[in-house]
mmCIF file of C-alpha atoms in Angstrom:
data_model
loop_
_atom_site.group_PDB
_atom_site.id
_atom_site.type_symbol
_atom_site.label_atom_id
_atom_site.label_comp_id
_atom_site.label_asym_id
_atom_site.label_seq_id
_atom_site.Cartn_x
_atom_site.Cartn_y
_atom_site.Cartn_z
ATOM 1 C CA SER A 6 60.380 -14.427 31.743
ATOM 2 C CA GLN A 7 60.793 -15.441 34.160
ATOM 3 C CA GLN A 8 61.272 -18.881 36.441
ATOM 4 C CA GLY A 9 59.533 -19.654 39.182
ATOM 5 C CA GLU A 10 61.368 -21.966 41.431
ATOM 6 C CA GLU A 11 59.024 -25.215 43.063
ATOM 7 C CA ASP A 12 59.423 -25.670 46.559
ATOM 8 C CA PRO A 13 59.529 -28.940 47.673
ATOM 9 C CA GLN A 14 61.194 -30.702 44.809
ATOM 10 C CA ALA A 15 59.463 -33.836 46.282
ATOM 11 C CA LEU A 16 56.521 -34.344 48.206
ATOM 12 C CA SER A 17 55.099 -37.749 49.442
ATOM 13 C CA ILE A 18 51.337 -38.049 51.159
ATOM 14 C CA GLN A 19 49.379 -40.438 52.012
ATOM 15 C CA GLU A 20 45.488 -40.686 49.012
ATOM 16 C CA GLY A 21 43.062 -38.076 51.680
ATOM 17 C CA GLU A 22 45.937 -36.022 52.960
ATOM 18 C CA ASN A 23 46.545 -32.216 51.739
ATOM 19 C CA ALA A 24 49.631 -31.801 49.199
ATOM 20 C CA THR A 25 51.014 -27.876 49.801
ATOM 21 C CA MET A 26 53.227 -26.656 47.111
ATOM 22 C CA ASN A 27 55.271 -23.518 46.910
ATOM 23 C CA CYS A 28 55.973 -20.992 44.317
ATOM 24 C CA SER A 29 58.504 -18.459 44.785
ATOM 25 C CA TYR A 30 59.263 -15.855 41.614
ATOM 26 C CA LYS A 31 61.900 -12.842 41.714
ATOM 27 C CA THR A 32 59.830 -9.779 39.728
ATOM 28 C CA SER A 33 56.437 -8.463 39.369
ATOM 29 C CA ILE A 34 53.902 -10.256 37.135
ATOM 30 C CA ASN A 35 50.359 -10.043 35.345
ATOM 31 C CA ASN A 36 49.650 -14.012 36.381
ATOM 32 C CA LEU A 37 50.751 -17.284 37.971
ATOM 33 C CA GLN A 38 49.682 -20.198 35.666
ATOM 34 C CA TRP A 39 50.469 -23.655 37.946
ATOM 35 C CA TYR A 40 50.577 -26.896 35.112
ATOM 36 C CA ARG A 41 50.483 -30.238 35.799
ATOM 37 C CA GLN A 42 52.895 -33.105 34.025
ATOM 38 C CA ASN A 43 52.068 -37.076 34.394
ATOM 39 C CA SER A 44 55.099 -38.827 33.942
ATOM 40 C CA GLY A 45 55.894 -38.769 29.770
ATOM 41 C CA ARG A 46 52.758 -36.732 29.526
ATOM 42 C CA GLY A 47 52.542 -33.118 27.475
ATOM 43 C CA LEU A 48 51.718 -30.217 30.472
ATOM 44 C CA VAL A 49 48.488 -30.000 31.142
ATOM 45 C CA HIS A 50 47.590 -26.061 32.244
ATOM 46 C CA LEU A 51 45.381 -26.123 35.991
ATOM 47 C CA ILE A 52 44.591 -22.820 37.574
ATOM 48 C CA LEU A 53 45.710 -18.966 36.685
ATOM 49 C CA ILE A 54 45.696 -16.537 38.781
ATOM 50 C CA ARG A 55 46.747 -12.728 38.204
ATOM 51 C CA SER A 56 48.057 -10.585 39.976
ATOM 52 C CA ASN A 57 45.155 -8.452 41.337
ATOM 53 C CA GLU A 58 43.900 -12.331 42.478
ATOM 54 C CA ARG A 59 44.462 -13.351 45.859
ATOM 55 C CA GLU A 60 43.062 -16.188 46.014
ATOM 56 C CA LYS A 61 40.697 -19.024 43.306
ATOM 57 C CA HIS A 62 39.686 -22.345 43.579
ATOM 58 C CA SER A 63 38.813 -25.100 41.273
ATOM 59 C CA GLY A 64 38.129 -27.708 41.890
ATOM 60 C CA ARG A 65 40.096 -29.424 44.274
ATOM 61 C CA LEU A 66 42.843 -27.397 44.159
ATOM 62 C CA ARG A 67 43.426 -24.078 45.419
ATOM 63 C CA VAL A 68 45.551 -21.295 44.328
ATOM 64 C CA THR A 69 47.185 -18.199 46.296
ATOM 65 C CA LEU A 70 49.028 -15.557 45.103
ATOM 66 C CA ASP A 71 51.271 -12.899 46.876
ATOM 67 C CA THR A 72 53.024 -10.094 45.467
ATOM 68 C CA SER A 73 54.095 -8.660 47.860
ATOM 69 C CA LYS A 74 56.326 -11.416 48.759
ATOM 70 C CA LYS A 75 56.289 -12.838 45.119
ATOM 71 C CA SER A 76 55.153 -16.350 46.355
ATOM 72 C CA SER A 77 51.957 -19.070 45.383
ATOM 73 C CA SER A 78 50.937 -21.710 47.101
ATOM 74 C CA LEU A 79 49.078 -24.542 45.550
ATOM 75 C CA LEU A 80 46.999 -27.098 47.686
ATOM 76 C CA ILE A 81 45.324 -29.982 46.645
ATOM 77 C CA THR A 82 42.456 -31.198 49.181
ATOM 78 C CA ALA A 83 42.038 -34.667 49.921
ATOM 79 C CA SER A 84 44.376 -36.160 47.253
ATOM 80 C CA ARG A 85 44.353 -38.672 45.267
ATOM 81 C CA ALA A 86 46.811 -41.530 44.097
ATOM 82 C CA ALA A 87 45.653 -39.765 39.944
ATOM 83 C CA ASP A 88 47.078 -36.446 41.354
ATOM 84 C CA THR A 89 50.433 -38.195 41.315
ATOM 85 C CA ALA A 90 52.922 -35.662 39.118
ATOM 86 C CA SER A 91 55.343 -33.408 38.688
ATOM 87 C CA TYR A 92 53.746 -29.522 39.679
ATOM 88 C CA PHE A 93 54.764 -26.144 37.978
ATOM 89 C CA CYS A 94 54.105 -22.976 38.393
ATOM 90 C CA ALA A 95 55.133 -20.365 35.350
ATOM 91 C CA PRO A 96 54.512 -16.532 36.195
ATOM 92 C CA TYR A 97 53.716 -14.239 33.561
ATOM 93 C CA MET A 98 54.888 -10.954 32.788
ATOM 94 C CA ASN A 99 52.896 -9.660 29.655
ATOM 95 C CA TYR A 100 55.524 -6.952 27.827
ATOM 96 C CA GLY A 101 52.770 -6.290 24.793
ATOM 97 C CA GLY A 102 51.284 -7.824 22.423
ATOM 98 C CA SER A 103 52.224 -12.006 22.490
ATOM 99 C CA GLN A 104 56.031 -11.511 23.106
ATOM 100 C CA GLY A 105 57.034 -12.993 26.305
ATOM 101 C CA ASN A 106 57.408 -17.576 27.539
ATOM 102 C CA LEU A 107 56.732 -19.442 29.958
ATOM 103 C CA ILE A 108 59.505 -20.708 31.762
ATOM 104 C CA PHE A 109 59.159 -23.575 34.181
ATOM 105 C CA GLY A 110 61.217 -24.216 36.766
ATOM 106 C CA LYS A 111 62.393 -28.124 38.235
ATOM 107 C CA GLY A 112 59.126 -28.640 39.728
ATOM 108 C CA THR A 113 57.650 -30.181 43.489
ATOM 109 C CA LYS A 114 57.256 -34.012 42.413
ATOM 110 C CA LEU A 115 54.407 -35.513 44.120
ATOM 111 C CA SER A 116 53.628 -39.122 45.489
ATOM 112 C CA VAL A 117 50.423 -40.008 46.231
ATOM 113 C CA LYS A 118 50.325 -43.424 47.992
ATOM 114 C CA PRO A 119 46.944 -44.841 48.364
ATOM 115 C CA ASP B 4 42.836 -34.737 24.291
ATOM 116 C CA SER B 5 44.538 -30.603 25.039
ATOM 117 C CA GLY B 6 43.533 -31.220 20.982
ATOM 118 C CA VAL B 7 47.403 -30.377 20.219
ATOM 119 C CA THR B 8 48.117 -33.368 17.762
ATOM 120 C CA GLN B 9 52.225 -34.146 17.709
ATOM 121 C CA THR B 10 53.664 -36.422 14.972
ATOM 122 C CA PRO B 11 55.640 -39.307 15.283
ATOM 123 C CA LYS B 12 54.996 -39.670 19.049
ATOM 124 C CA HIS B 13 58.090 -41.293 18.236
ATOM 125 C CA LEU B 14 62.046 -41.134 16.705
ATOM 126 C CA ILE B 15 64.698 -43.017 16.724
ATOM 127 C CA THR B 16 67.650 -41.998 14.529
ATOM 128 C CA ALA B 17 71.706 -41.767 14.524
ATOM 129 C CA THR B 18 73.748 -39.620 15.274
ATOM 130 C CA GLY B 19 74.614 -37.018 13.002
ATOM 131 C CA GLN B 20 71.026 -37.232 10.847
ATOM 132 C CA ARG B 21 68.297 -35.122 10.906
ATOM 133 C CA VAL B 22 64.837 -34.803 11.792
ATOM 134 C CA THR B 23 61.513 -33.146 11.539
ATOM 135 C CA LEU B 24 58.741 -32.327 14.000
ATOM 136 C CA ARG B 25 55.842 -31.913 13.834
ATOM 137 C CA CYS B 26 52.953 -30.081 15.984
ATOM 138 C CA SER B 27 49.091 -29.021 14.312
ATOM 139 C CA PRO B 28 47.673 -26.780 17.136
ATOM 140 C CA ARG B 29 43.796 -26.207 18.850
ATOM 141 C CA SER B 30 42.041 -25.334 16.299
ATOM 142 C CA GLY B 31 41.346 -21.192 16.666
ATOM 143 C CA ASP B 32 44.979 -20.550 18.425
ATOM 144 C CA LEU B 33 47.508 -18.827 16.997
ATOM 145 C CA SER B 34 50.789 -18.900 19.174
ATOM 146 C CA VAL B 35 52.598 -22.189 18.910
ATOM 147 C CA TYR B 36 55.402 -23.188 21.663
ATOM 148 C CA TRP B 37 57.974 -25.582 21.501
ATOM 149 C CA TYR B 38 59.993 -26.815 24.212
ATOM 150 C CA GLN B 39 62.684 -29.693 24.958
ATOM 151 C CA GLN B 40 62.711 -31.784 27.942
ATOM 152 C CA SER B 41 65.474 -34.098 29.500
ATOM 153 C CA LEU B 42 66.365 -36.111 32.770
ATOM 154 C CA ASP B 43 69.200 -33.413 32.969
ATOM 155 C CA GLN B 44 67.916 -30.248 31.861
ATOM 156 C CA GLY B 45 64.267 -29.647 32.197
ATOM 157 C CA LEU B 46 61.777 -28.867 30.243
ATOM 158 C CA GLN B 47 63.728 -25.600 28.146
ATOM 159 C CA PHE B 48 61.789 -23.002 25.877
ATOM 160 C CA LEU B 49 63.007 -23.339 22.494
ATOM 161 C CA ILE B 50 60.729 -20.864 20.094
ATOM 162 C CA GLN B 51 56.830 -19.566 19.897
ATOM 163 C CA TYR B 52 55.071 -18.640 17.016
ATOM 164 C CA TYR B 53 52.935 -16.703 16.625
ATOM 165 C CA ASN B 54 50.768 -16.614 13.561
ATOM 166 C CA GLY B 55 53.168 -17.550 11.329
ATOM 167 C CA GLU B 56 55.949 -15.262 12.742
ATOM 168 C CA GLU B 57 58.516 -15.953 15.025
ATOM 169 C CA ARG B 58 57.914 -14.307 18.421
ATOM 170 C CA ALA B 59 60.451 -15.272 21.043
ATOM 171 C CA LYS B 60 63.014 -17.427 21.784
ATOM 172 C CA GLY B 61 64.844 -19.548 23.893
ATOM 173 C CA ASN B 62 67.733 -21.803 24.439
ATOM 174 C CA ILE B 63 67.862 -22.665 21.240
ATOM 175 C CA LEU B 64 70.703 -24.412 18.946
ATOM 176 C CA GLU B 65 71.915 -23.329 15.976
ATOM 177 C CA ARG B 66 71.447 -26.788 14.855
ATOM 178 C CA PHE B 67 67.273 -26.336 15.090
ATOM 179 C CA SER B 68 64.671 -24.311 13.464
ATOM 180 C CA ALA B 69 61.480 -24.389 13.361
ATOM 181 C CA GLN B 70 58.514 -22.885 11.232
ATOM 182 C CA GLN B 71 54.745 -22.146 11.288
ATOM 183 C CA PHE B 72 52.863 -22.695 7.672
ATOM 184 C CA PRO B 73 49.850 -20.275 7.086
ATOM 185 C CA ASP B 74 48.289 -23.374 7.390
ATOM 186 C CA LEU B 75 49.437 -22.433 11.177
ATOM 187 C CA HIS B 76 50.863 -26.141 11.869
ATOM 188 C CA SER B 77 54.540 -25.515 12.850
ATOM 189 C CA GLU B 78 57.678 -28.503 11.989
ATOM 190 C CA LEU B 79 60.836 -28.112 14.322
ATOM 191 C CA ASN B 80 64.229 -29.029 12.410
ATOM 192 C CA LEU B 81 66.599 -30.556 14.650
ATOM 193 C CA SER B 82 69.585 -31.223 12.361
ATOM 194 C CA SER B 83 73.305 -32.818 12.735
ATOM 195 C CA LEU B 84 72.188 -34.516 15.625
ATOM 196 C CA GLU B 85 73.988 -35.301 19.124
ATOM 197 C CA LEU B 86 73.322 -37.659 21.878
ATOM 198 C CA GLY B 87 72.465 -35.106 23.685
ATOM 199 C CA ASP B 88 69.637 -34.319 21.542
ATOM 200 C CA SER B 89 67.768 -37.612 23.229
ATOM 201 C CA ALA B 90 64.219 -35.885 25.030
ATOM 202 C CA LEU B 91 60.824 -35.548 24.776
ATOM 203 C CA TYR B 92 59.738 -32.330 22.583
ATOM 204 C CA PHE B 93 56.174 -31.050 23.454
ATOM 205 C CA CYS B 94 54.617 -28.481 21.662
ATOM 206 C CA ALA B 95 52.054 -26.328 22.888
ATOM 207 C CA SER B 96 49.494 -23.781 21.315
ATOM 208 C CA SER B 97 47.109 -20.938 22.945
ATOM 209 C CA VAL B 98 45.168 -18.638 21.550
ATOM 210 C CA PHE B 99 47.186 -15.316 21.459
ATOM 211 C CA GLY B 100 49.776 -14.795 24.709
ATOM 212 C CA PRO B 101 51.508 -17.426 26.502
ATOM 213 C CA GLU B 102 48.494 -17.194 28.743
ATOM 214 C CA GLU B 103 47.324 -19.892 29.505
ATOM 215 C CA GLN B 104 48.930 -22.681 26.865
ATOM 216 C CA PHE B 105 47.638 -26.807 25.564
ATOM 217 C CA PHE B 106 50.460 -28.882 25.264
ATOM 218 C CA GLY B 107 50.478 -31.872 22.752
ATOM 219 C CA PRO B 108 51.546 -35.785 23.850
ATOM 220 C CA GLY B 109 55.113 -35.142 23.064
ATOM 221 C CA THR B 110 57.591 -36.237 20.635
ATOM 222 C CA ARG B 111 60.023 -39.211 21.998
ATOM 223 C CA LEU B 112 63.485 -38.345 20.223
ATOM 224 C CA THR B 113 66.475 -40.351 20.916
ATOM 225 C CA VAL B 114 69.583 -40.227 18.873
ATOM 226 C CA LEU B 115 72.132 -43.926 18.886
#
């Protein structure tokens, strides 16, 4: 299992602006997942992108994956105050069966000001 | 609502005591994961169970233990509690492997 490293650690924007968060990892992956955590709450799965995919969309979310650079980015368009949360990436490699686990980094703390 | 339930929501206890945290996974999910989240350590993976068997172990202390029962609910036992064990404890579940995990609301443990 490997840990993703999110960048920046903190991001503050105005409502309506776009927010971009980056994730880097070290070794090969099967997929990479993004999660959101509102303060004191459990993580919520946002999107999963597989290693053979380059881009994926879900509503206002756009995720890209560059396996050659071992990096991913999460773009939130037209941000809202409700998007204020911490965002985590989790690179995952399946070594067979149901083994392996997700290692979460410190996340990017996004603050969207109304 | 993720479909994962955790009890209790809050727990306040004293050093040296033992507590049990309970988790019920989403219907149909066979894997259960436990995480500890504290301000200084971030979100730490503790242990994974799959269909009753331990499958992966992370930074779980020897004072902590877990099990998954035949009905797939899981319990995390924390003993000889120390002040530093104060944290949010999350349970998550998935159908099979950790490809998409669904997190419960957490149990906030305070050790005084």
